[in-house]
Coordinates of C-alpha atoms in Angstrom, one line a residue:
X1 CA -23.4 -12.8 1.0
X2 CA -23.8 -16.5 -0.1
X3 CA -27.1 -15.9 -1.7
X4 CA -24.6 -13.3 -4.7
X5 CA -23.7 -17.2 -6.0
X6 CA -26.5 -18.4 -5.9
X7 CA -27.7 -15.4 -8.1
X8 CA -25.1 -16.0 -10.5
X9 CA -22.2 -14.4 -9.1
X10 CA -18.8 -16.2 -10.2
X11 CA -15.6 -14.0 -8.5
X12 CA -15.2 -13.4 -5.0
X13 CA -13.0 -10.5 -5.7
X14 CA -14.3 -6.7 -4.8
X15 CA -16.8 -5.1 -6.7
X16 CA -15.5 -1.8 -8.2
X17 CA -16.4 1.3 -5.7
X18 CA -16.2 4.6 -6.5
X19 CA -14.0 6.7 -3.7
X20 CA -10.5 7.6 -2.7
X21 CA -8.1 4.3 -3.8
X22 CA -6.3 2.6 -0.5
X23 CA -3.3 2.8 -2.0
X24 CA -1.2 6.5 -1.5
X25 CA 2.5 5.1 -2.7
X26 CA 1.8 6.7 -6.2
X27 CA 4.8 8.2 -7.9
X28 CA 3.4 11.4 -6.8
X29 CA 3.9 11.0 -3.4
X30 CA 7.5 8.9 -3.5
X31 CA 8.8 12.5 -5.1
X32 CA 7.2 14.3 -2.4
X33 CA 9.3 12.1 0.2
X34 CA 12.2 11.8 -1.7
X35 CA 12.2 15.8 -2.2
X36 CA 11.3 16.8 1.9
X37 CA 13.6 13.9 2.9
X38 CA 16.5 15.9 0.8
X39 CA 16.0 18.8 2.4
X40 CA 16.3 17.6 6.0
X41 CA 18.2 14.5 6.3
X42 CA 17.2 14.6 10.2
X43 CA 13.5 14.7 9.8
X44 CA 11.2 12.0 11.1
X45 CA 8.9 9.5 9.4
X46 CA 6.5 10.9 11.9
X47 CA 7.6 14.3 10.8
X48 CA 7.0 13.2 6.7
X49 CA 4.0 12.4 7.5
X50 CA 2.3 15.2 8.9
X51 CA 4.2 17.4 7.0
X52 CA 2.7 15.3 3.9
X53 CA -0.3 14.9 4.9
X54 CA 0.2 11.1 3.9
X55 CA 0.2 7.9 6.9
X56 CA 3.2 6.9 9.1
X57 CA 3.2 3.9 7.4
X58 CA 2.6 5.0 4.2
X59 CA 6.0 7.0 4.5
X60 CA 7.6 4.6 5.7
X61 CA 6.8 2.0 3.6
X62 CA 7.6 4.6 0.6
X63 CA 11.4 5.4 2.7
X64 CA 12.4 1.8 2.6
X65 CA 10.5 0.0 -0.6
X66 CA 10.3 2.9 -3.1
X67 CA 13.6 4.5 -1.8
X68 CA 15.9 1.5 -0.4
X69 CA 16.5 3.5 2.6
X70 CA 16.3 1.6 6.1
X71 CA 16.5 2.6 10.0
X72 CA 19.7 3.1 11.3
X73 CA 19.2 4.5 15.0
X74 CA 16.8 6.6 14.7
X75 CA 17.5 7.6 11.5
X76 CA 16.3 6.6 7.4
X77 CA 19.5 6.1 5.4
X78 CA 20.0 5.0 2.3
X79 CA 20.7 1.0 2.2
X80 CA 24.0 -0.2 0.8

């Protein structure tokens, strides 16, 4: 892809692409969480997520960054 500078190209950032966006924490989906995680206290991450339809990680990055929860056992709790 060296030849794109020597065409004129200045950034090395990524061209806009049409498709889905990588990122899936919207606000959207932190209510989602917040609201399933509410109503079962002993569900899973893994549980969120298929129930969600979202990533593993994707829940639990939105249990501990967008809610301040964190892992205690085997459990999310909130963080004090």
């Amino acid at each position: 892809m060296a030849y794109n500078f020597k065409n004129g190209r200045e950034s090395v950032g990524d061209e806009p692409r049409s498709g889905r966006p990588v990122e899936a924490r919207t606000d959207n989906n932190v209510q989602r969480v917040r609201t399933f995680e509410h109503q079962d206290r002993r569900i899973t991450v893994r549980m969120l997520a298929y129930e969600l339809n979202l990533k593993r990680e994707t829940v639990r990055k939105i249990l501990t960054d967008n809610l301040s929860m964190k892992k205690l056992y085997a459990k999310m709790v909130p963080s004090s």
